[in-house]
Amino acid sequence: MAFDEDMIQRIYASLPEKIGQIKKKLQRPLTLTEKILYAHLHADEPLESYTRGVDYVNFTPDRVAMQDATAQMALLQLMNSGRKTVAVPTTVHCDHLIQAYISAKPDLETAVVTNREVFDFLSNVSNKFGIGFWKPGAGIIHQVVLENYAFPGGMMIGTDSHTPNAGGLGMVAIGVGGADAVDVMAGMPWELKMPKIIGVKLTGRLSGWASPKDIILKLAGILTVKGGTNAVIEYFGEGTSSISATGKGTICNMGAEVGATTSLFPFDKKSADYLIATGRASVANAANAVIEHLQPDPEVVARPEEYYDSIIEINLSELEPYINGPFTPDAAYTLTEFGKAVKEKGYPQVLEVGLIGSCTNSSYEDLTRAASVVMQAKENNIKVKSQFIINPGSEQVRYTADRDGILAEFESVGGVIMANACGPCIGQWKRESGQPDRPNSILTSFNRNFAKRNDGNPNTHTFISSPEVVAALTIAGDLCFNPLTDTLVNDKGEKIKLQEPVGFELPPKGYDVKDAGYQAPSGNASNMVISIATDSNRLQLLEPFPAWDGKDLIEQPLLIKAKGKCTTDHISMAGAWLRFRGHLDNISDNMLIGALNAFNERTNAVLDTETGEYLTVPGLARKYKAQKLGSIVIAEENYGEGSSREHAAMEPRFLNVKAILVKSFARIHETNLKKQGMLALTFVNKEDYDKVREDDKISILGLTDFTPGKHLTVKLVHSDKTTDSFEAAHTYNQAQIDWYKAGSALNAMVIG
């Protein structure tokens, strides 16, 4: 079934004329990224050549997608927007609130009971505003979107950092915070800095143990976790045509780990095959009719150095499988290098758990390739040494894989099939492992591996690889096992070498599903009253944040000076805290509890200068707020890296933090801070970070003349009465300054 087919057909019908006008105006060939972005300029935005990495531009996305954790806050904000229905097609997907513990059926039953209040709220609000609702168990948002909504040449925003998964079908799909989603759902233009474009040329063809996952694992090692910031990664070259649509989705999905705005592939036969297999032949046919506009222009492919801001070339024929980690997704090793690194660095060599799934690698192709490795072990009487967990990506994938005997192969060697949900990938894993803080190693096919992310243990060494490599090393139970060269010993003492994995890009007998889990809006519920119990600890109506008082910030106390990596997992943890995603007061008790205090090398222990005691970070912030004081957060590079969760911006705003001053920001988080009326500032001179002392009083001057491109001044008053002053930069344009003055972007929208 094709959703929103009329809209898609209209887009394709108008595309040739739009692209013609764009090329006539810009007077040059276009990359695929440019074709899609310029074709989605907001009606009030002039068609002109915008400077990449500089100009802010307004767009009109075609649709919005939200997962259940982030949708709560987004919908609470939408309820304050004054809208009766959403302006663009929108969906909510219940995939984050299902904890992996026993297996799919009991875990889903438990989740439905424990989260009933939240699921009912999401279902009712979706119905009221005309939003499609995917019930718990339907699948992981990005897999469901790829199967049902993604289309070549479209533009989508989603309240999850891995929204770019849809780029596997040639869609510009961008992860955003809930406030951005509210703008689009309310029919407002959506603003984005015109991104730079990194061209990745793929040559050759994957073979053997190499998989699409290895392309992005290698690229993560090249670009690092912030090398793609404010850029789109556009893949081109003959190598793209040999990769399946779901494989391309995997690559685009994990582009979020290098900070990319999004990633995308050109439309080709593999894309059309997947559209047809998932019941969207009409979309495939319409896309084929305008295929030249769903690929970069031939001149771009012939002379890429003239059209991309930078170029990286990867020869797929020479690509070796990779394993990345631990604690960061850009620590990249080939299989040949990895075993040596494990021993040299003293990582726990015994592999305790292998996990396959998440939004990154949970397609039919992923499961069949991994199952082919498992089948070899079973046929050769090789015991699986490690615990084995599998999360299918959607009910359609699960049902089809079950029908075809794929899931039974995993279960026959002790594998446990968990619910069609994110589960361990986002910390929703009730792992029983004895000592909670002991060093250990796990291997996943997920996308993110920050400390504590999967099981809450800071000493769990999480490594990332492809599903087939996860399967091989799970069988071996040893991180140093290399399936390319090493053998395993079976019950008879025979040495067995695993053969190259094989799988099916698409099910030979086609996809099938009895109940995909979709609930359509009734179309007549706009007058429905949404009530939230005043004593609920899961949901809380939002009160508008106060507007700026028109004054500079004078002598605010330091809340925390964070040292090293400070991701959104450090700022607002997931895991058990997911249950409070709809209750801003309750979830604010996790604000910055994972950040490392630069002054004492401890987490969640900051100095109360009034008493000399060390309090929790949210505890001290609440004390200052009760005293009608603000506070300031200082941090280092790529602050807010990782998830799109806007709670990491809303919690400081709620606890009266006045400014976040850092060496650099991750893109989504900086935008989220701006949307919530926060000051997001960067050191002009990064060495000024070292000047901030634990008991400083901090002033931020120049706000009364807050203008685009003009630095603000930071003044530190130390306890010995000496002072330091330095400049702080910002990237606010006039509209964003108006958000700050109004108290938030939502306030500004309602006022406007």
mmCIF file of N, CA and C in Angstrom, residues 353-460:
data_model
loop_
_atom_site.group_PDB
_atom_site.id
_atom_site.type_symbol
_atom_site.label_atom_id
_atom_site.label_comp_id
_atom_site.label_asym_id
_atom_site.label_seq_id
_atom_site.Cartn_x
_atom_site.Cartn_y
_atom_site.Cartn_z
ATOM 1 N N VAL A 353 27.992 -10.875 24.747
ATOM 2 C CA VAL A 353 26.700 -10.805 24.060
ATOM 3 C C VAL A 353 26.901 -10.279 22.642
ATOM 4 N N GLY A 354 26.210 -10.899 21.708
ATOM 5 C CA GLY A 354 26.124 -10.377 20.352
ATOM 6 C C GLY A 354 24.700 -9.956 20.076
ATOM 7 N N LEU A 355 24.524 -8.760 19.528
ATOM 8 C CA LEU A 355 23.182 -8.212 19.315
ATOM 9 C C LEU A 355 23.016 -7.754 17.872
ATOM 10 N N ILE A 356 21.962 -8.242 17.239
ATOM 11 C CA ILE A 356 21.650 -7.874 15.853
ATOM 12 C C ILE A 356 20.306 -7.165 15.834
ATOM 13 N N GLY A 357 20.245 -6.045 15.115
ATOM 14 C CA GLY A 357 18.990 -5.314 14.992
ATOM 15 C C GLY A 357 19.215 -3.831 15.035
ATOM 16 N N SER A 358 18.306 -3.114 15.649
ATOM 17 C CA SER A 358 18.215 -1.658 15.722
ATOM 18 C C SER A 358 17.781 -1.098 14.382
ATOM 19 N N CYS A 359 17.563 0.211 14.333
ATOM 20 C CA CYS A 359 17.122 0.836 13.085
ATOM 21 C C CYS A 359 18.184 0.738 11.997
ATOM 22 N N THR A 360 19.421 0.405 12.386
ATOM 23 C CA THR A 360 20.536 0.397 11.435
ATOM 24 C C THR A 360 20.606 -0.885 10.619
ATOM 25 N N ASN A 361 20.431 -2.015 11.265
ATOM 26 C CA ASN A 361 20.610 -3.312 10.596
ATOM 27 C C ASN A 361 19.561 -4.308 11.070
ATOM 28 N N SER A 362 18.347 -4.159 10.585
ATOM 29 C CA SER A 362 17.293 -5.082 11.003
ATOM 30 C C SER A 362 16.373 -5.432 9.839
ATOM 31 N N SER A 363 16.917 -5.344 8.633
ATOM 32 C CA SER A 363 16.130 -5.632 7.435
ATOM 33 C C SER A 363 16.109 -7.135 7.158
ATOM 34 N N TYR A 364 15.317 -7.534 6.211
ATOM 35 C CA TYR A 364 15.279 -8.940 5.795
ATOM 36 C C TYR A 364 16.651 -9.381 5.305
ATOM 37 N N GLU A 365 17.309 -8.541 4.527
ATOM 38 C CA GLU A 365 18.654 -8.872 4.036
ATOM 39 C C GLU A 365 19.629 -9.079 5.196
ATOM 40 N N ASP A 366 19.600 -8.181 6.182
ATOM 41 C CA ASP A 366 20.487 -8.308 7.330
ATOM 42 C C ASP A 366 20.275 -9.633 8.049
ATOM 43 N N LEU A 367 19.004 -9.972 8.298
ATOM 44 C CA LEU A 367 18.712 -11.193 9.034
ATOM 45 C C LEU A 367 19.109 -12.437 8.256
ATOM 46 N N THR A 368 18.891 -12.444 6.941
ATOM 47 C CA THR A 368 19.229 -13.643 6.161
ATOM 48 C C THR A 368 20.733 -13.840 6.052
ATOM 49 N N ARG A 369 21.490 -12.760 5.925
ATOM 50 C CA ARG A 369 22.955 -12.910 5.854
ATOM 51 C C ARG A 369 23.511 -13.408 7.190
ATOM 52 N N ALA A 370 23.007 -12.867 8.279
ATOM 53 C CA ALA A 370 23.465 -13.335 9.590
ATOM 54 C C ALA A 370 23.036 -14.779 9.818
ATOM 55 N N ALA A 371 21.808 -15.113 9.410
ATOM 56 C CA ALA A 371 21.319 -16.481 9.594
ATOM 57 C C ALA A 371 22.144 -17.484 8.803
ATOM 58 N N SER A 372 22.665 -17.081 7.655
ATOM 59 C CA SER A 372 23.481 -18.012 6.863
ATOM 60 C C SER A 372 24.756 -18.400 7.601
ATOM 61 N N VAL A 373 25.263 -17.490 8.417
ATOM 62 C CA VAL A 373 26.445 -17.786 9.231
ATOM 63 C C VAL A 373 26.060 -18.730 10.367
ATOM 64 N N VAL A 374 24.932 -18.460 10.981
ATOM 65 C CA VAL A 374 24.442 -19.300 12.077
ATOM 66 C C VAL A 374 24.177 -20.722 11.589
ATOM 67 N N MET A 375 23.594 -20.854 10.407
ATOM 68 C CA MET A 375 23.285 -22.173 9.855
ATOM 69 C C MET A 375 24.543 -22.999 9.656
ATOM 70 N N GLN A 376 25.635 -22.341 9.265
ATOM 71 C CA GLN A 376 26.902 -23.069 9.107
ATOM 72 C C GLN A 376 27.368 -23.656 10.433
ATOM 73 N N ALA A 377 27.250 -22.856 11.499
ATOM 74 C CA ALA A 377 27.674 -23.336 12.814
ATOM 75 C C ALA A 377 26.839 -24.546 13.227
ATOM 76 N N LYS A 378 25.531 -24.457 13.027
ATOM 77 C CA LYS A 378 24.650 -25.561 13.423
ATOM 78 C C LYS A 378 24.947 -26.822 12.613
ATOM 79 N N GLU A 379 25.136 -26.649 11.309
ATOM 80 C CA GLU A 379 25.388 -27.798 10.436
ATOM 81 C C GLU A 379 26.715 -28.475 10.751
ATOM 82 N N ASN A 380 27.652 -27.707 11.304
ATOM 83 C CA ASN A 380 28.977 -28.259 11.616
ATOM 84 C C ASN A 380 29.161 -28.545 13.110
ATOM 85 N N ASN A 381 28.037 -28.571 13.856
ATOM 86 C CA ASN A 381 28.068 -28.903 15.281
ATOM 87 C C ASN A 381 28.980 -27.988 16.087
ATOM 88 N N ILE A 382 28.937 -26.707 15.768
ATOM 89 C CA ILE A 382 29.707 -25.711 16.518
ATOM 90 C C ILE A 382 28.751 -25.008 17.475
ATOM 91 N N LYS A 383 29.091 -25.024 18.753
ATOM 92 C CA LYS A 383 28.250 -24.381 19.752
ATOM 93 C C LYS A 383 28.452 -22.861 19.726
ATOM 94 N N VAL A 384 27.366 -22.136 19.934
ATOM 95 C CA VAL A 384 27.449 -20.677 20.021
ATOM 96 C C VAL A 384 27.877 -20.315 21.435
ATOM 97 N N LYS A 385 28.967 -19.580 21.554
ATOM 98 C CA LYS A 385 29.587 -19.328 22.859
ATOM 99 C C LYS A 385 28.951 -18.150 23.615
ATOM 100 N N SER A 386 28.433 -17.160 22.908
ATOM 101 C CA SER A 386 27.948 -15.935 23.558
ATOM 102 C C SER A 386 26.427 -15.880 23.559
ATOM 103 N N GLN A 387 25.891 -15.062 24.454
ATOM 104 C CA GLN A 387 24.461 -14.788 24.431
ATOM 105 C C GLN A 387 24.129 -14.094 23.111
ATOM 106 N N PHE A 388 22.959 -14.402 22.543
ATOM 107 C CA PHE A 388 22.627 -13.941 21.191
ATOM 108 C C PHE A 388 21.227 -13.316 21.221
ATOM 109 N N ILE A 389 21.127 -12.049 20.806
ATOM 110 C CA ILE A 389 19.857 -11.311 20.841
ATOM 111 C C ILE A 389 19.582 -10.703 19.470
ATOM 112 N N ILE A 390 18.339 -10.830 19.014
ATOM 113 C CA ILE A 390 17.965 -10.327 17.685
ATOM 114 C C ILE A 390 16.700 -9.480 17.809
ATOM 115 N N ASN A 391 16.738 -8.273 17.247
ATOM 116 C CA ASN A 391 15.573 -7.380 17.183
ATOM 117 C C ASN A 391 15.186 -7.153 15.724
ATOM 118 N N PRO A 392 14.101 -7.761 15.221
ATOM 119 C CA PRO A 392 13.656 -7.448 13.854
ATOM 120 C C PRO A 392 13.236 -5.979 13.755
ATOM 121 N N GLY A 393 13.327 -5.424 12.548
ATOM 122 C CA GLY A 393 13.084 -3.996 12.382
ATOM 123 C C GLY A 393 11.630 -3.595 12.296
ATOM 124 N N SER A 394 10.773 -4.501 11.877
ATOM 125 C CA SER A 394 9.356 -4.168 11.739
ATOM 126 C C SER A 394 8.549 -5.444 11.815
ATOM 127 N N GLU A 395 7.247 -5.307 12.014
ATOM 128 C CA GLU A 395 6.392 -6.484 12.027
ATOM 129 C C GLU A 395 6.385 -7.146 10.652
ATOM 130 N N GLN A 396 6.499 -6.358 9.589
ATOM 131 C CA GLN A 396 6.562 -6.943 8.252
ATOM 132 C C GLN A 396 7.813 -7.777 8.083
ATOM 133 N N VAL A 397 8.951 -7.262 8.522
ATOM 134 C CA VAL A 397 10.193 -8.023 8.452
ATOM 135 C C VAL A 397 10.099 -9.255 9.344
ATOM 136 N N ARG A 398 9.595 -9.074 10.568
ATOM 137 C CA ARG A 398 9.504 -10.210 11.502
ATOM 138 C C ARG A 398 8.608 -11.305 10.945
ATOM 139 N N TYR A 399 7.427 -10.911 10.492
ATOM 140 C CA TYR A 399 6.473 -11.903 9.997
ATOM 141 C C TYR A 399 7.055 -12.659 8.805
ATOM 142 N N THR A 400 7.657 -11.930 7.884
ATOM 143 C CA THR A 400 8.222 -12.553 6.683
ATOM 144 C C THR A 400 9.394 -13.463 7.038
ATOM 145 N N ALA A 401 10.273 -13.007 7.924
ATOM 146 C CA ALA A 401 11.424 -13.825 8.331
ATOM 147 C C ALA A 401 10.974 -15.063 9.094
ATOM 148 N N ASP A 402 9.912 -14.932 9.878
ATOM 149 C CA ASP A 402 9.374 -16.086 10.594
ATOM 150 C C ASP A 402 8.772 -17.081 9.611
ATOM 151 N N ARG A 403 8.012 -16.582 8.660
ATOM 152 C CA ARG A 403 7.409 -17.440 7.628
ATOM 153 C C ARG A 403 8.467 -18.238 6.883
ATOM 154 N N ASP A 404 9.600 -17.592 6.611
ATOM 155 C CA ASP A 404 10.649 -18.217 5.812
ATOM 156 C C ASP A 404 11.641 -19.024 6.635
ATOM 157 N N GLY A 405 11.389 -19.181 7.933
ATOM 158 C CA GLY A 405 12.252 -20.019 8.764
ATOM 159 C C GLY A 405 13.533 -19.364 9.227
ATOM 160 N N ILE A 406 13.686 -18.057 8.984
ATOM 161 C CA ILE A 406 14.924 -17.361 9.345
ATOM 162 C C ILE A 406 15.037 -17.218 10.864
ATOM 163 N N LEU A 407 13.967 -16.806 11.505
ATOM 164 C CA LEU A 407 14.017 -16.624 12.952
ATOM 165 C C LEU A 407 14.241 -17.949 13.659
ATOM 166 N N ALA A 408 13.691 -19.006 13.102
ATOM 167 C CA ALA A 408 13.880 -20.338 13.704
ATOM 168 C C ALA A 408 15.350 -20.742 13.706
ATOM 169 N N GLU A 409 16.099 -20.304 12.710
ATOM 170 C CA GLU A 409 17.531 -20.622 12.664
ATOM 171 C C GLU A 409 18.261 -19.978 13.846
ATOM 172 N N PHE A 410 17.936 -18.721 14.142
ATOM 173 C CA PHE A 410 18.561 -18.070 15.296
ATOM 174 C C PHE A 410 18.167 -18.780 16.589
ATOM 175 N N GLU A 411 16.880 -19.101 16.708
ATOM 176 C CA GLU A 411 16.405 -19.733 17.937
ATOM 177 C C GLU A 411 16.999 -21.121 18.127
ATOM 178 N N SER A 412 17.311 -21.807 17.045
ATOM 179 C CA SER A 412 17.844 -23.168 17.147
ATOM 180 C C SER A 412 19.233 -23.211 17.766
ATOM 181 N N VAL A 413 19.928 -22.061 17.788
ATOM 182 C CA VAL A 413 21.266 -22.025 18.406
ATOM 183 C C VAL A 413 21.248 -21.195 19.692
ATOM 184 N N GLY A 414 20.050 -20.963 20.216
ATOM 185 C CA GLY A 414 19.941 -20.242 21.479
ATOM 186 C C GLY A 414 19.668 -18.762 21.348
ATOM 187 N N GLY A 415 19.494 -18.277 20.138
ATOM 188 C CA GLY A 415 19.196 -16.865 19.941
ATOM 189 C C GLY A 415 17.811 -16.519 20.475
ATOM 190 N N VAL A 416 17.682 -15.303 21.014
ATOM 191 C CA VAL A 416 16.404 -14.842 21.554
ATOM 192 C C VAL A 416 15.871 -13.728 20.660
ATOM 193 N N ILE A 417 14.648 -13.882 20.185
ATOM 194 C CA ILE A 417 14.021 -12.877 19.337
ATOM 195 C C ILE A 417 13.284 -11.888 20.231
ATOM 196 N N MET A 418 13.730 -10.658 20.213
ATOM 197 C CA MET A 418 13.100 -9.611 21.004
ATOM 198 C C MET A 418 12.032 -8.888 20.178
ATOM 199 N N ALA A 419 11.347 -7.960 20.795
ATOM 200 C CA ALA A 419 10.276 -7.219 20.129
ATOM 201 C C ALA A 419 10.821 -6.392 18.972
ATOM 202 N N ASN A 420 9.909 -6.038 18.063
ATOM 203 C CA ASN A 420 10.257 -5.171 16.935
ATOM 204 C C ASN A 420 10.392 -3.750 17.471
ATOM 205 N N ALA A 421 11.507 -3.463 18.095
ATOM 206 C CA ALA A 421 11.681 -2.189 18.788
ATOM 207 C C ALA A 421 13.170 -1.911 18.948
ATOM 208 N N CYS A 422 13.475 -0.722 19.448
ATOM 209 C CA CYS A 422 14.878 -0.304 19.574
ATOM 210 C C CYS A 422 15.616 -1.119 20.628
ATOM 211 N N GLY A 423 14.985 -1.333 21.773
ATOM 212 C CA GLY A 423 15.560 -2.186 22.798
ATOM 213 C C GLY A 423 16.956 -1.797 23.244
ATOM 214 N N PRO A 424 17.903 -2.752 23.237
ATOM 215 C CA PRO A 424 19.245 -2.483 23.768
ATOM 216 C C PRO A 424 19.984 -1.350 23.070
ATOM 217 N N CYS A 425 19.618 -1.031 21.829
ATOM 218 C CA CYS A 425 20.318 0.028 21.099
ATOM 219 C C CYS A 425 20.221 1.359 21.830
ATOM 220 N N ILE A 426 19.093 1.600 22.528
ATOM 221 C CA ILE A 426 18.902 2.890 23.196
ATOM 222 C C ILE A 426 18.892 2.757 24.717
ATOM 223 N N GLY A 427 19.416 1.635 25.219
ATOM 224 C CA GLY A 427 19.450 1.452 26.663
ATOM 225 C C GLY A 427 18.207 0.808 27.229
ATOM 226 N N GLN A 428 17.273 0.405 26.381
ATOM 227 C CA GLN A 428 16.061 -0.273 26.847
ATOM 228 C C GLN A 428 16.345 -1.776 26.913
ATOM 229 N N TRP A 429 17.230 -2.125 27.812
ATOM 230 C CA TRP A 429 17.700 -3.499 27.940
ATOM 231 C C TRP A 429 17.855 -3.807 29.415
ATOM 232 N N LYS A 430 17.033 -4.677 29.916
ATOM 233 C CA LYS A 430 17.154 -5.117 31.305
ATOM 234 C C LYS A 430 18.133 -6.285 31.316
ATOM 235 N N ARG A 431 19.392 -5.931 31.382
ATOM 236 C CA ARG A 431 20.444 -6.932 31.286
ATOM 237 C C ARG A 431 20.799 -7.456 32.674
ATOM 238 N N GLU A 432 20.720 -8.757 32.831
ATOM 239 C CA GLU A 432 21.106 -9.371 34.093
ATOM 240 C C GLU A 432 22.538 -9.876 33.957
ATOM 241 N N SER A 433 23.462 -9.143 34.563
ATOM 242 C CA SER A 433 24.877 -9.472 34.357
ATOM 243 C C SER A 433 25.669 -9.506 35.654
ATOM 244 N N GLY A 434 25.003 -9.750 36.778
ATOM 245 C CA GLY A 434 25.743 -9.844 38.030
ATOM 246 C C GLY A 434 26.238 -8.498 38.489
ATOM 247 N N GLN A 435 27.548 -8.297 38.443
ATOM 248 C CA GLN A 435 28.135 -7.027 38.862
ATOM 249 C C GLN A 435 27.815 -5.953 37.823
ATOM 250 N N PRO A 436 27.126 -4.895 38.212
ATOM 251 C CA PRO A 436 26.659 -3.912 37.232
ATOM 252 C C PRO A 436 27.762 -3.067 36.599
ATOM 253 N N ASP A 437 28.922 -2.932 37.240
ATOM 254 C CA ASP A 437 29.971 -2.057 36.712
ATOM 255 C C ASP A 437 31.207 -2.812 36.226
ATOM 256 N N ARG A 438 31.099 -4.111 36.077
ATOM 257 C CA ARG A 438 32.299 -4.869 35.715
ATOM 258 C C ARG A 438 32.674 -4.653 34.247
ATOM 259 N N PRO A 439 33.963 -4.663 33.922
ATOM 260 C CA PRO A 439 34.395 -4.572 32.524
ATOM 261 C C PRO A 439 33.931 -5.796 31.738
ATOM 262 N N ASN A 440 33.396 -5.565 30.552
ATOM 263 C CA ASN A 440 32.975 -6.666 29.685
ATOM 264 C C ASN A 440 32.838 -6.129 28.278
ATOM 265 N N SER A 441 32.701 -7.015 27.312
ATOM 266 C CA SER A 441 32.584 -6.619 25.910
ATOM 267 C C SER A 441 31.318 -7.185 25.288
ATOM 268 N N ILE A 442 30.645 -6.343 24.486
ATOM 269 C CA ILE A 442 29.526 -6.791 23.661
ATOM 270 C C ILE A 442 29.764 -6.287 22.241
ATOM 271 N N LEU A 443 29.158 -6.958 21.272
ATOM 272 C CA LEU A 443 29.289 -6.580 19.861
ATOM 273 C C LEU A 443 27.893 -6.430 19.285
ATOM 274 N N THR A 444 27.631 -5.296 18.630
ATOM 275 C CA THR A 444 26.300 -5.015 18.109
ATOM 276 C C THR A 444 26.351 -4.620 16.639
ATOM 277 N N SER A 445 25.193 -4.694 16.004
ATOM 278 C CA SER A 445 25.053 -4.140 14.647
ATOM 279 C C SER A 445 24.371 -2.775 14.721
ATOM 280 N N PHE A 446 24.449 -2.132 15.891
ATOM 281 C CA PHE A 446 23.781 -0.852 16.106
ATOM 282 C C PHE A 446 24.602 0.287 15.493
ATOM 283 N N ASN A 447 24.288 1.523 15.900
ATOM 284 C CA ASN A 447 24.971 2.667 15.302
ATOM 285 C C ASN A 447 25.742 3.502 16.310
ATOM 286 N N ARG A 448 25.453 3.331 17.590
ATOM 287 C CA ARG A 448 25.995 4.234 18.595
ATOM 288 C C ARG A 448 26.498 3.409 19.770
ATOM 289 N N ASN A 449 27.619 3.810 20.361
ATOM 290 C CA ASN A 449 28.225 2.972 21.395
ATOM 291 C C ASN A 449 28.867 3.778 22.516
ATOM 292 N N PHE A 450 28.270 4.911 22.870
ATOM 293 C CA PHE A 450 28.816 5.702 23.964
ATOM 294 C C PHE A 450 28.738 4.912 25.274
ATOM 295 N N ALA A 451 29.588 5.263 26.221
ATOM 296 C CA ALA A 451 29.594 4.604 27.521
ATOM 297 C C ALA A 451 28.210 4.660 28.157
ATOM 298 N N LYS A 452 27.779 3.567 28.740
ATOM 299 C CA LYS A 452 26.505 3.401 29.446
ATOM 300 C C LYS A 452 25.302 3.306 28.516
ATOM 301 N N ARG A 453 25.477 3.506 27.214
ATOM 302 C CA ARG A 453 24.311 3.638 26.337
ATOM 303 C C ARG A 453 23.444 2.381 26.312
ATOM 304 N N ASN A 454 24.056 1.218 26.208
ATOM 305 C CA ASN A 454 23.264 0.012 25.994
ATOM 306 C C ASN A 454 22.712 -0.612 27.269
ATOM 307 N N ASP A 455 23.518 -0.657 28.320
ATOM 308 C CA ASP A 455 23.079 -1.354 29.532
ATOM 309 C C ASP A 455 23.315 -0.563 30.813
ATOM 310 N N GLY A 456 23.745 0.691 30.698
ATOM 311 C CA GLY A 456 23.970 1.521 31.868
ATOM 312 C C GLY A 456 25.294 1.293 32.560
ATOM 313 N N ASN A 457 26.075 0.331 32.094
ATOM 314 C CA ASN A 457 27.366 0.025 32.693
ATOM 315 C C ASN A 457 28.463 0.834 31.993
ATOM 316 N N PRO A 458 29.171 1.704 32.705
ATOM 317 C CA PRO A 458 30.213 2.505 32.066
ATOM 318 C C PRO A 458 31.397 1.674 31.588
ATOM 319 N N ASN A 459 31.489 0.435 32.053
ATOM 320 C CA ASN A 459 32.614 -0.429 31.688
ATOM 321 C C ASN A 459 32.239 -1.504 30.669
ATOM 322 N N THR A 460 31.036 -1.398 30.121
ATOM 323 C CA THR A 460 30.691 -2.267 28.995
ATOM 324 C C THR A 460 31.328 -1.697 27.742
#
